[in-house]
Amino acid sequence: MKAQLVVIGGGPAGMAAALKAYENGVKDILILERDNTLGGILNQCIHNGFGLHTFKEELTGPEYALRYVHMLKDTDIKYMLNTMVIDVTGRGDKDNELKDIKDACVVTAMNGEMGLLKIEAEAVVLAMGCREKTRGALNIPGFRPSGVFTAGCAQRYSNIEGLMCGKKVVIVGSGDIGLIMARRMVLEGAKVICVAEIMPYSGGLRRNIMQCLDDYDIPLYFRHTVTKIEGKDRLTGVVICEVGDDFAPIPGTKKHYDCDTLLLSCGLIPENELSVAAGMELDPKTGGPFVNKDFETPKRGIFACGNVLHVHDLVDNVSKESVLAGEGAAKLILEGVKDWGEVQELKLPAKSQNTIPKDFDKTRQVICIRCPRGCLVTADKKEDGTLDITGNSCPMGFEFATNEMTAPKRTVTSFVSIKGKKNPVPVKTKGEIPKSSVFECMKTIKAVELDREVKVGDVIIENVAGTGIDVVATGETDGI
Amino acid sequence: MIKTDVAIIGAGVNGCAIARELSRYKLDITVIDRCSDVCEGTSKANSGIIHSGYDAKSGTLMAKLNVRGNLLMHTLSKELDIPFKKNGSLVLCFSQEDMGKLEELKERGEKNKVPGLKILSRDEVLKKEPNISDNVYAALWAPTGSIACPFIMTVAFAENAIKNGAKFMMSTLVTDVSGKENDGYVIKTSKGEEIEADIVINAAGVYADAIHNMVSKNKIKITPRKGEYILYDKNVGNYVTSTLFQLPTALGKGTLVTPTVHGNLMTGPTAEDIRDKEGTDTTAAGTALLKKKAVLSVKEGYGRNPITEFAGLRATLTEACELNNFEDEYLGCGDFMIGEVKDAPGFIDVAGMGSPGLSCAPATAEYVRELVGKIKELKEKEDFNPVRKGIKAVNGATEEEIEALIKEDPRYANIICRCERVSEAEIVQAIHSILPATTLDAIKRRTRAGMGRCQSGFCNPRVVEILARELGVDESEINKAQDGSYYVLSKDAN
């Protein structure tokens, strides 16, 4: 088999790279995706907050992915699902002379229908994403019962399978997935006891600390960690300790919590098994391969983008970077191999070190949740009763703070089950509803069992909980 | 009432190896275990090493069985398709003062009939293993030292025993064993049904004392010795090629650093006598100790990617009693206690099977067969089939082989566990095998799904889904191991 460009991974990075290369004139493109749908991890990120940069509107993960899927379906880009790549070789090494660079990379893949595939491609884009740090990597002592999940695993269970992992939850690590999952577990009916974070700050966004924890009165303990996992069959509890500057538990601070579920949200690692097997060295700083300014790795013809290259903070930035990789791949295909040049110094996202200020005064201050920036906005009542709003960086902050002080509102996301189908379909409130109606809204959503096919944007519930707002589908029944 | 010729209590590596050995003969064999699968106790949490046999005191049963067990594994691994590698082992000596002890160890090994022992100089050691610590002074090289997969070893014995007629009763706790009036025993279980057996073999691991004490006035005691381990990523799997031991020094017994047969790197075990027979929790102190001790053997740089920590309990005999078959020197607590109990004819203890119990298992089974033969006449089966084939795996297969596998079953192309590259076909085969895997841990032991660097972060929901589908049950009924170790709630529970 042959293709001009093979893209490994049909998530946000792979789709953006493929689309850009297509736009730039590469017509024979093949995306290989190991899952049974395109969209990658976005499919399980059913919460909102995506797309503010790329589409200038707030979308949920599946909606963001669908935008790309629909764009893709308008092109001649081919894709193969349920297809696992097991090996990639490049066209040569960056230090080889140009005359020694081979004509094609070789991608070895397999799927049930076609068996083992050997695909020759002028260029390959690696876009396999990343995985989560595990309990073992974190070295959390104790027993090894069931009930200890990475936050992303629990997210898949909940949002893709419609299954709950437990009823009483402790979360260790305050990365964004952990924060998002804290809210999800509460909305779906569990009790979240606390989030323990070993650092004195959170790696998650400040708006997520507010809208996922603070909204539901979930305590976040900085400088705390789990020091024992209890239970021989299913998890029965954890011990949490305060830690010192050396991250060692401080004697006398032990506290036991009964729980049946422990979620880990302690960081992500680029998934580079294929890159290493292709002979690439990984940058200890990013965990991903080195690339030049065109996002080409030292193995000629192989490009990399998205979380395989380094862990991104926002999907919008993944898309942005992947466009450049798509451009790079197109250039190599259309203009031929040139000198590799220099290693690119990647612009890594600033490591979030977010806290809520100690003197945060709930009665007159808010953290704006409109965008990832999370401005601290102060709203003081003037003598005439109007609000004096300061600290916002844009009109959205002004509007948010005004609402928050008078009638706070939230967008609710969840999923509804479909009769006769194993997997539910994600939904959201089409606009914000009063914060006080969130649980009433969830109750209505959970009572629904659909008996029909659904397209993105279809109204599922009209005027949910009397709010005047409809609940709409954010995904589709035939996969994404 | 179930009637059987031989009842084996405990489906660890010893119980299963004995069942397989006895299944050569015209005997009705029943193996009983409290857990939902074989290999749920000490057999699943150990070093996975087939020792060469220099360590045990000469003249002990332990020494004899170890050397014999090692020898047998070379043929058995082929016959039963057990992952096994003769990688050789080194006992590292760090000072000239300790050379006497190293020589002593070599002499003991030679007395135990361990083949090929040789003392290597510092240069020879470093040439063989460049990542060994520069502080090494010399080492004892044992070429027959080997590594094996303890899970598949146990499963293979069990599967082959079943193929040859043995029955396994899982999730069945023995609550009482009592002698019948004339001969034979009645075993009561948690399942309610009683089992009548002519011969009872007690291979109950850390609980062997409890079972023994049900039938004998001469009480024994087993103390669990906890051993913690750290397993590292395959990216350091070739950090060393041989198994590295440390010569015990004034500072105590060392820790080992070894590649596993599947290509990971492992350090361990600690040794702590505890009371709780279920005390398989890991501790911060344990892992810290292992890290400290491992760097005596190897240079730093191996330890950036641990993938899991675990602990196993070695059954250590701390109060022994006399047995019928010990005519020779009897060490009691320093040795295995394998034999017919004096005041309980037909009741055979296989007790105190701590280290090197795994290495000995094939020889232990032979030894127990001899003991059984003294009580009951053994007639060979004409149709005994010694061969067991494992599940064909994608991982490690050539491209041609993969192509053939997918042709045979397209589910071979559906990779469920990315890290260890395990396909749906392999998982389905494990579920429907002669010894069905019905839990995630059982699948993991047979196929390695979930054993890799993401520790089932990706494949957990997928394996649960496949298990539920194949067993025709709800996902909420799928367990990690024993009842109650569920992963998800039933949808109706919400």
Coordinates of C-alpha atoms in Angstrom, one line a residue, chain B:
Chain B
M1 CA -20.2 -35.9 49.1
I2 CA -17.4 -35.8 46.5
K3 CA -15.0 -38.7 46.6
T4 CA -11.4 -38.4 45.4
D5 CA -8.2 -40.3 45.7
V6 CA -6.0 -37.3 46.3
A7 CA -7.1 -33.9 47.6
I8 CA -4.6 -31.1 47.2
I9 CA -5.3 -28.1 49.3
G10 CA -3.8 -25.0 47.7
A11 CA -3.5 -24.1 44.0
G12 CA -0.2 -22.3 44.1
V13 CA 2.8 -23.4 42.1
N14 CA 3.4 -26.4 44.4
G15 CA -0.2 -27.6 44.5
C16 CA -0.5 -27.3 40.7
A17 CA 2.9 -28.9 40.0
I18 CA 1.9 -31.8 42.3
A19 CA -1.5 -32.1 40.6
R20 CA 0.2 -32.3 37.2
E21 CA 2.8 -34.9 38.4
L22 CA 0.1 -37.1 39.9
S23 CA -2.1 -36.7 36.8
R24 CA 0.4 -39.1 35.1
Y25 CA -1.3 -41.9 37.2
K26 CA -4.6 -43.5 37.4
L27 CA -5.8 -41.3 40.3
D28 CA -8.7 -39.1 40.9
I29 CA -7.3 -35.7 41.8
T30 CA -9.1 -32.7 43.3
V31 CA -7.3 -29.4 43.9
I32 CA -9.1 -27.0 46.3
D33 CA -8.3 -23.3 46.6
R34 CA -10.1 -20.5 48.4
C35 CA -9.2 -18.0 45.6
S36 CA -11.0 -17.5 42.3
D37 CA -7.9 -18.5 40.3
V38 CA -4.7 -20.4 40.7
C39 CA -1.5 -18.5 41.6
E40 CA -3.1 -16.0 43.9
G41 CA -0.8 -16.3 46.9
T42 CA 3.0 -16.5 47.2
S43 CA 3.3 -17.9 43.7
K44 CA 2.2 -14.6 42.2
A45 CA 4.5 -12.3 44.1
N46 CA 8.1 -13.5 44.1
S47 CA 11.3 -13.0 42.3
G48 CA 10.5 -15.2 39.4
I49 CA 13.9 -16.8 39.7
I50 CA 14.9 -20.4 39.2
H51 CA 17.9 -20.5 41.5
S52 CA 20.9 -22.6 40.6
G53 CA 21.0 -24.1 44.1
Y54 CA 24.3 -23.0 45.9
D55 CA 22.5 -21.1 48.6
A56 CA 20.7 -23.9 50.6
K57 CA 22.7 -25.8 53.3
S58 CA 24.1 -29.0 51.9
G59 CA 22.2 -32.1 52.7
T60 CA 18.9 -30.3 53.1
L61 CA 15.8 -31.3 51.1
M62 CA 15.9 -27.7 50.0
A63 CA 19.3 -28.1 48.4
K64 CA 18.4 -31.4 46.7
L65 CA 15.1 -30.1 45.3
N66 CA 16.6 -26.8 44.2
V67 CA 19.3 -28.3 42.0
R68 CA 16.9 -30.9 40.7
G69 CA 14.1 -28.4 40.1
N70 CA 16.4 -26.1 38.1
L71 CA 17.4 -29.1 35.9
L72 CA 13.8 -30.1 35.4
M73 CA 12.8 -26.6 34.4
H74 CA 14.9 -26.8 31.2
T75 CA 12.7 -29.5 29.8
L76 CA 9.5 -28.6 31.5
S77 CA 9.6 -25.1 30.1
K78 CA 9.5 -26.5 26.6
E79 CA 7.0 -29.2 27.4
L80 CA 4.6 -26.8 29.1
D81 CA 5.4 -23.6 27.1
I82 CA 6.6 -21.6 30.1
P83 CA 8.6 -18.4 29.5
F84 CA 12.0 -19.3 30.8
K85 CA 15.5 -18.0 30.3
K86 CA 18.8 -19.3 31.5
N87 CA 20.4 -15.9 32.1
G88 CA 22.9 -17.0 34.8
S89 CA 23.3 -15.4 38.1
L90 CA 26.1 -13.5 39.9
V91 CA 26.6 -13.2 43.6
L92 CA 28.5 -9.9 44.1
C93 CA 31.3 -9.5 46.6
F94 CA 32.3 -6.0 47.5
S95 CA 35.5 -6.5 49.5
Q96 CA 38.6 -8.7 49.8
E97 CA 37.6 -9.5 53.4
D98 CA 34.4 -11.2 52.1
M99 CA 36.2 -13.4 49.6
G100 CA 36.3 -16.2 52.1
K101 CA 32.5 -16.2 52.2
L102 CA 32.3 -16.2 48.4
E103 CA 34.6 -19.2 48.3
E104 CA 32.5 -20.9 50.9
L105 CA 29.4 -20.3 48.8
K106 CA 31.1 -21.8 45.8
E107 CA 32.2 -24.9 47.8
R108 CA 28.7 -25.3 49.2
G109 CA 27.3 -25.1 45.6
E110 CA 29.7 -27.7 44.4
K111 CA 28.7 -30.0 47.3
N112 CA 25.1 -29.4 46.2
K113 CA 26.1 -30.4 42.7
V114 CA 25.4 -27.1 41.1
P115 CA 27.2 -27.2 37.7
G116 CA 29.6 -24.6 36.3
L117 CA 30.2 -22.4 39.3
K118 CA 33.1 -20.0 38.8
I119 CA 34.5 -17.0 40.6
L120 CA 35.0 -14.0 38.4
S121 CA 37.4 -11.2 39.0
R122 CA 36.2 -7.6 39.1
D123 CA 37.2 -7.0 35.5
E124 CA 35.5 -10.1 34.3
V125 CA 32.3 -9.1 36.1
L126 CA 32.3 -5.6 34.7
K127 CA 33.0 -6.9 31.2
K128 CA 30.0 -9.1 31.5
E129 CA 27.8 -6.5 33.1
P130 CA 28.9 -2.9 32.5
N131 CA 26.2 -1.5 34.7
I132 CA 27.3 -3.3 37.8
S133 CA 28.6 -0.9 40.5
D134 CA 32.3 -0.1 40.3
N135 CA 32.6 -1.2 43.9
V136 CA 32.3 -4.8 43.0
Y137 CA 35.4 -6.9 44.0
A138 CA 34.5 -10.3 42.6
A139 CA 31.5 -12.5 42.0
L140 CA 30.3 -16.0 41.9
W141 CA 29.0 -17.0 38.5
A142 CA 26.3 -19.6 38.3
P143 CA 25.4 -20.3 34.7
T144 CA 22.3 -22.4 35.5
G145 CA 20.7 -19.5 37.4
S146 CA 17.5 -18.8 35.4
I147 CA 14.4 -16.6 35.3
A148 CA 10.8 -17.8 34.6
C149 CA 7.3 -16.5 34.5
P150 CA 5.8 -17.7 37.9
F151 CA 2.3 -17.0 36.7
I152 CA 2.5 -19.0 33.5
M153 CA 4.4 -21.7 35.4
T154 CA 1.5 -22.2 37.8
V155 CA -1.2 -21.9 35.1
A156 CA 0.7 -24.3 32.9
F157 CA 1.0 -27.0 35.6
A158 CA -2.7 -26.5 36.4
E159 CA -3.9 -26.6 32.8
N160 CA -1.9 -29.7 32.0
A161 CA -3.2 -31.4 35.2
I162 CA -6.8 -30.6 34.1
K163 CA -6.1 -31.9 30.6
N164 CA -5.0 -35.1 32.2
G165 CA -8.1 -35.4 34.4
A166 CA -7.5 -33.4 37.6
K167 CA -10.3 -31.3 38.9
F168 CA -10.0 -27.8 40.3
M169 CA -12.4 -26.4 42.8
M170 CA -11.9 -22.6 43.0
S171 CA -13.3 -20.1 45.4
T172 CA -13.6 -22.9 47.9
L173 CA -12.2 -22.4 51.4
V174 CA -11.3 -25.5 53.4
T175 CA -12.9 -25.1 56.8
D176 CA -12.0 -28.4 58.4
V177 CA -10.1 -31.6 57.7
S178 CA -10.7 -34.6 59.9
G179 CA -9.5 -38.3 59.8
K180 CA -12.1 -41.0 59.0
E181 CA -12.3 -44.0 61.3
N182 CA -10.3 -46.4 59.2
D183 CA -8.3 -44.3 56.7
G184 CA -8.7 -41.3 54.6
Y185 CA -10.0 -37.8 55.4
V186 CA -13.2 -35.7 55.2
I187 CA -12.7 -32.1 54.1
K188 CA -15.3 -29.5 54.8
T189 CA -15.5 -26.4 52.7
S190 CA -17.2 -23.0 52.5
K191 CA -19.2 -24.3 49.6
G192 CA -21.0 -26.7 51.9
E193 CA -20.0 -29.9 50.0
E194 CA -17.8 -32.4 51.8
I195 CA -14.9 -34.0 50.0
E196 CA -13.7 -37.5 51.0
A197 CA -10.1 -38.2 50.1
D198 CA -7.8 -41.1 50.7
I199 CA -4.8 -38.9 50.6
V200 CA -4.6 -35.2 51.5
I201 CA -1.7 -33.0 50.3
N202 CA -1.4 -29.8 52.3
A203 CA 0.1 -27.1 49.9
A204 CA -1.7 -24.2 51.5
G205 CA 1.3 -21.8 51.5
V206 CA 1.2 -19.4 54.5
Y207 CA -1.9 -21.2 55.7
A208 CA -0.3 -24.7 55.7
D209 CA 0.0 -24.5 59.5
A210 CA -3.8 -24.0 59.9
I211 CA -4.5 -27.0 57.7
H212 CA -1.9 -29.2 59.3
N213 CA -3.1 -28.3 62.8
M214 CA -6.6 -29.5 61.9
V215 CA -5.3 -33.1 61.7
S216 CA -2.2 -33.4 63.9
K217 CA -1.6 -33.1 67.6
N218 CA 2.0 -31.9 66.8
K219 CA 1.4 -28.3 65.9
I220 CA 3.4 -26.3 63.4
K221 CA 3.7 -22.6 62.8
I222 CA 4.2 -20.7 59.6
T223 CA 5.3 -17.1 59.8
P224 CA 4.7 -14.9 56.7
R225 CA 7.9 -13.2 55.6
K226 CA 7.0 -10.1 53.6
G227 CA 9.1 -9.3 50.6
E228 CA 8.5 -6.1 48.8
Y229 CA 9.5 -5.5 45.1
I230 CA 9.8 -2.7 42.6
L231 CA 9.2 -3.5 39.0
Y232 CA 10.7 -1.1 36.4
D233 CA 9.9 -0.2 32.9
K234 CA 11.0 -2.3 29.9
N235 CA 13.2 0.6 28.8
V236 CA 15.7 -0.6 31.5
G237 CA 15.0 -4.3 31.0
N238 CA 18.5 -4.9 29.6
Y239 CA 20.2 -2.8 32.3
V240 CA 21.7 -6.1 33.4
T241 CA 21.4 -9.5 31.8
S242 CA 22.1 -11.8 34.7
T243 CA 20.4 -12.0 38.1
L244 CA 22.5 -10.1 40.6
F245 CA 22.6 -11.2 44.3
Q246 CA 24.6 -9.6 47.0
L247 CA 26.8 -11.6 49.3
P248 CA 25.4 -11.2 52.8
T249 CA 27.6 -8.9 54.8
A250 CA 27.7 -7.6 58.3
L251 CA 25.0 -5.1 57.1
G252 CA 22.6 -7.9 56.4
K253 CA 21.2 -9.8 53.5
G254 CA 21.2 -7.9 50.3
T255 CA 18.6 -7.3 47.6
L256 CA 18.6 -8.7 44.1
V257 CA 18.5 -6.9 40.8
T258 CA 17.3 -9.0 37.9
P259 CA 15.8 -8.8 34.5
T260 CA 12.4 -10.5 34.4
V261 CA 11.7 -13.1 31.7
H262 CA 9.4 -10.6 30.1
G263 CA 12.0 -7.9 29.8
N264 CA 11.4 -5.7 32.8
L265 CA 13.9 -4.9 35.5
M266 CA 13.1 -5.8 39.1
T267 CA 14.6 -5.2 42.5
G268 CA 13.7 -6.9 45.8
P269 CA 12.7 -8.5 48.1
T270 CA 12.8 -7.1 51.5
A271 CA 12.4 -9.6 54.4
E272 CA 10.2 -8.8 57.2
D273 CA 8.4 -11.3 59.5
I274 CA 4.9 -10.2 60.0
R275 CA 1.7 -11.6 61.7
D276 CA -1.0 -10.8 59.1
K277 CA -1.2 -13.7 56.5
E278 CA -2.9 -11.2 54.2
G279 CA -0.3 -8.5 54.8
T280 CA 0.7 -7.9 51.2
D281 CA 0.8 -4.1 51.5
T282 CA 3.8 -2.2 50.3
T283 CA 5.4 0.4 52.5
A284 CA 7.4 3.6 51.9
A285 CA 10.2 2.2 54.1
G286 CA 10.3 -1.0 52.0
T287 CA 10.7 0.7 48.7
A288 CA 13.2 3.2 50.2
L289 CA 15.3 0.3 51.5
L290 CA 15.2 -1.5 48.1
K291 CA 16.4 1.7 46.4
K292 CA 19.2 2.1 48.9
K293 CA 20.4 -1.5 48.5
A294 CA 20.0 -1.9 44.8
V295 CA 22.6 0.8 44.1
L296 CA 25.2 -1.3 45.9
S297 CA 24.9 -3.7 42.9
V298 CA 24.2 -1.4 40.0
K299 CA 25.1 2.0 38.9
E300 CA 22.4 4.7 39.3
G301 CA 20.2 5.4 36.3
Y302 CA 18.0 2.4 36.2
G303 CA 15.3 3.7 38.5
R304 CA 13.6 6.6 36.7
N305 CA 10.5 4.6 35.6
P306 CA 9.1 2.3 38.2
I307 CA 5.8 0.8 37.0
T308 CA 4.6 -0.9 40.1
E309 CA 5.5 -2.0 43.6
F310 CA 4.1 -5.2 45.1
A311 CA 4.7 -7.5 48.1
G312 CA 4.6 -11.3 48.5
L313 CA 4.6 -13.5 51.6
R314 CA 7.1 -16.3 51.9
A315 CA 5.9 -19.1 54.0
T316 CA 8.6 -19.5 56.7
L317 CA 8.4 -22.4 59.0
T318 CA 8.9 -21.2 62.6
E319 CA 7.7 -24.3 64.5
A320 CA 8.2 -27.7 62.8
C321 CA 7.2 -31.2 63.7
E322 CA 8.5 -34.6 62.8
L323 CA 7.5 -36.4 59.6
N324 CA 7.5 -40.1 58.7
N325 CA 9.9 -39.8 55.8
F326 CA 12.9 -38.1 57.4
E327 CA 15.5 -40.6 58.1
D328 CA 18.4 -38.4 57.3
E329 CA 19.5 -35.2 58.9
Y330 CA 16.4 -33.2 59.6
L331 CA 16.8 -29.5 59.9
G332 CA 13.2 -28.6 60.9
C333 CA 12.8 -24.9 60.6
G334 CA 15.7 -24.4 58.3
D335 CA 14.3 -26.6 55.6
F336 CA 11.1 -27.4 53.8
M337 CA 8.7 -29.6 55.6
I338 CA 7.6 -32.1 53.1
G339 CA 6.3 -35.5 54.2
E340 CA 3.6 -37.7 55.7
V341 CA 2.6 -36.4 59.2
K342 CA 3.4 -38.9 61.9
D343 CA 0.1 -38.9 63.6
A344 CA -1.9 -38.5 60.4
P345 CA -1.3 -41.3 57.9
G346 CA -2.1 -40.3 54.4
F347 CA -1.8 -36.6 55.2
I348 CA 1.2 -35.1 53.4
D349 CA 2.5 -31.7 54.4
V350 CA 4.2 -29.5 51.7
A351 CA 4.9 -26.7 54.2
G352 CA 7.3 -23.9 54.8
M353 CA 7.8 -23.5 51.1
G354 CA 9.5 -20.1 51.2
S355 CA 12.4 -19.3 49.0
P356 CA 13.5 -21.1 46.8
G357 CA 10.1 -22.8 46.6
L358 CA 9.4 -21.7 43.0
S359 CA 12.7 -23.2 41.8
C360 CA 12.0 -26.4 43.6
A361 CA 8.4 -26.9 42.5
P362 CA 9.0 -29.4 39.7
A363 CA 11.3 -31.4 42.0
T364 CA 8.9 -31.0 44.9
A365 CA 6.2 -32.5 42.8
E366 CA 8.4 -35.6 42.0
Y367 CA 9.3 -35.9 45.7
V368 CA 5.6 -35.8 46.7
R369 CA 4.7 -38.4 44.0
E370 CA 7.3 -40.7 45.6
L371 CA 5.6 -40.2 49.0
V372 CA 2.2 -40.8 47.5
G373 CA 3.6 -44.0 45.9
K374 CA 4.5 -45.3 49.3
I375 CA 0.9 -45.0 50.5
K376 CA -0.9 -46.0 47.4
E377 CA 0.1 -48.0 44.4
L378 CA 0.6 -45.8 41.4
K379 CA -0.4 -47.0 37.9
E380 CA 0.7 -45.0 35.0
K381 CA -2.0 -43.7 32.5
E382 CA -1.4 -44.9 29.0
D383 CA -2.8 -41.6 27.6
F384 CA -1.0 -39.1 29.8
N385 CA -0.3 -36.0 27.6
P386 CA 2.7 -34.1 29.0
V387 CA 2.3 -31.2 26.5
R388 CA 0.6 -27.9 27.2
K389 CA 0.6 -25.0 24.7
G390 CA 0.2 -21.5 25.8
I391 CA -1.9 -18.8 24.1
K392 CA -0.3 -17.6 20.9
A393 CA 0.7 -14.0 21.4
V394 CA 1.1 -11.0 19.1
N395 CA 3.8 -9.6 21.2
G396 CA 7.1 -11.1 20.1
A397 CA 5.7 -12.7 17.0
T398 CA 7.2 -12.0 13.6
E399 CA 5.2 -10.1 10.9
E400 CA 4.5 -13.4 9.1
E401 CA 3.3 -15.0 12.3
I402 CA 1.1 -12.0 13.1
E403 CA -0.4 -12.2 9.6
A404 CA -1.2 -15.8 10.1
L405 CA -2.7 -15.2 13.5
I406 CA -5.0 -12.5 12.1
K407 CA -6.1 -14.8 9.4
E408 CA -6.9 -17.5 12.0
D409 CA -8.8 -15.0 14.1
P410 CA -9.3 -11.3 13.1
R411 CA -9.5 -10.4 16.8
Y412 CA -5.7 -10.8 16.9
A413 CA -5.6 -7.4 15.1
N414 CA -7.6 -5.7 17.9
I415 CA -4.9 -4.6 20.4
I416 CA -6.5 -4.2 23.8
C417 CA -3.4 -3.7 26.0
R418 CA -1.2 -1.2 24.1
C419 CA 1.8 -1.4 26.4
E420 CA 2.2 -5.2 26.3
R421 CA 0.5 -5.4 22.9
V422 CA -2.1 -8.0 23.9
S423 CA -4.9 -8.6 21.4
E424 CA -8.6 -9.4 22.0
A425 CA -8.1 -12.9 20.6
E426 CA -5.6 -13.7 23.4
I427 CA -8.0 -12.4 26.1
V428 CA -10.9 -14.3 24.7
Q429 CA -8.8 -17.5 24.6
A430 CA -7.8 -17.0 28.2
I431 CA -11.5 -16.6 29.2
H432 CA -12.5 -19.8 27.4
S433 CA -9.4 -21.9 28.3
I434 CA -9.4 -25.2 30.1
L435 CA -8.8 -23.2 33.3
P436 CA -11.0 -20.2 32.5
A437 CA -9.8 -16.7 33.4
T438 CA -12.7 -14.9 34.9
T439 CA -11.1 -12.0 36.6
L440 CA -8.8 -9.1 35.4
D441 CA -5.9 -10.5 37.4
A442 CA -6.4 -13.9 35.9
I443 CA -6.3 -12.4 32.4
K444 CA -3.3 -10.4 33.3
R445 CA -1.4 -13.4 34.5
R446 CA -2.2 -15.4 31.3
T447 CA -1.9 -12.7 28.7
R448 CA 0.0 -9.8 30.4
A449 CA -2.8 -7.4 29.6
G450 CA -2.5 -4.6 32.1
M451 CA 1.0 -5.6 33.1
G452 CA 2.8 -2.8 31.3
R453 CA 3.7 0.8 31.9
C454 CA 0.2 2.2 32.0
Q455 CA -0.8 -0.4 34.5
S456 CA -4.2 -1.0 32.7
G457 CA -5.1 2.7 32.5
F458 CA -6.2 2.2 28.9
C459 CA -7.2 -1.5 28.8
N460 CA -9.0 -1.8 32.1
P461 CA -12.5 -0.7 30.7
R462 CA -11.9 -2.8 27.6
V463 CA -10.9 -6.0 29.4
V464 CA -13.9 -5.6 31.8
E465 CA -16.1 -5.2 28.7
I466 CA -14.8 -8.3 27.0
L467 CA -15.1 -10.4 30.2
A468 CA -18.7 -9.3 30.8
R469 CA -19.5 -10.0 27.1
E470 CA -17.9 -13.4 27.1
L471 CA -19.2 -14.5 30.4
G472 CA -22.6 -13.1 29.7
V473 CA -22.7 -11.0 32.9
D474 CA -23.0 -7.4 33.8
E475 CA -19.8 -5.3 33.9
S476 CA -20.5 -4.7 37.6
E477 CA -20.0 -8.4 38.3
I478 CA -16.4 -8.4 36.9
N479 CA -13.8 -8.5 39.6
K480 CA -10.1 -7.8 39.8
A481 CA -9.6 -11.0 41.8
Q482 CA -11.8 -12.2 44.6
D483 CA -15.5 -11.5 45.1
G484 CA -16.1 -7.9 46.0
S485 CA -13.2 -6.5 44.0
Y486 CA -15.5 -5.0 41.4
Y487 CA -14.5 -2.1 39.2
V488 CA -17.8 -0.5 38.3
L489 CA -21.3 -0.1 39.8
S490 CA -24.3 -1.6 38.1
K491 CA -26.2 1.0 36.0
D492 CA -29.3 0.3 38.1
A493 CA -27.3 1.3 41.2
N494 CA -27.4 5.0 40.2

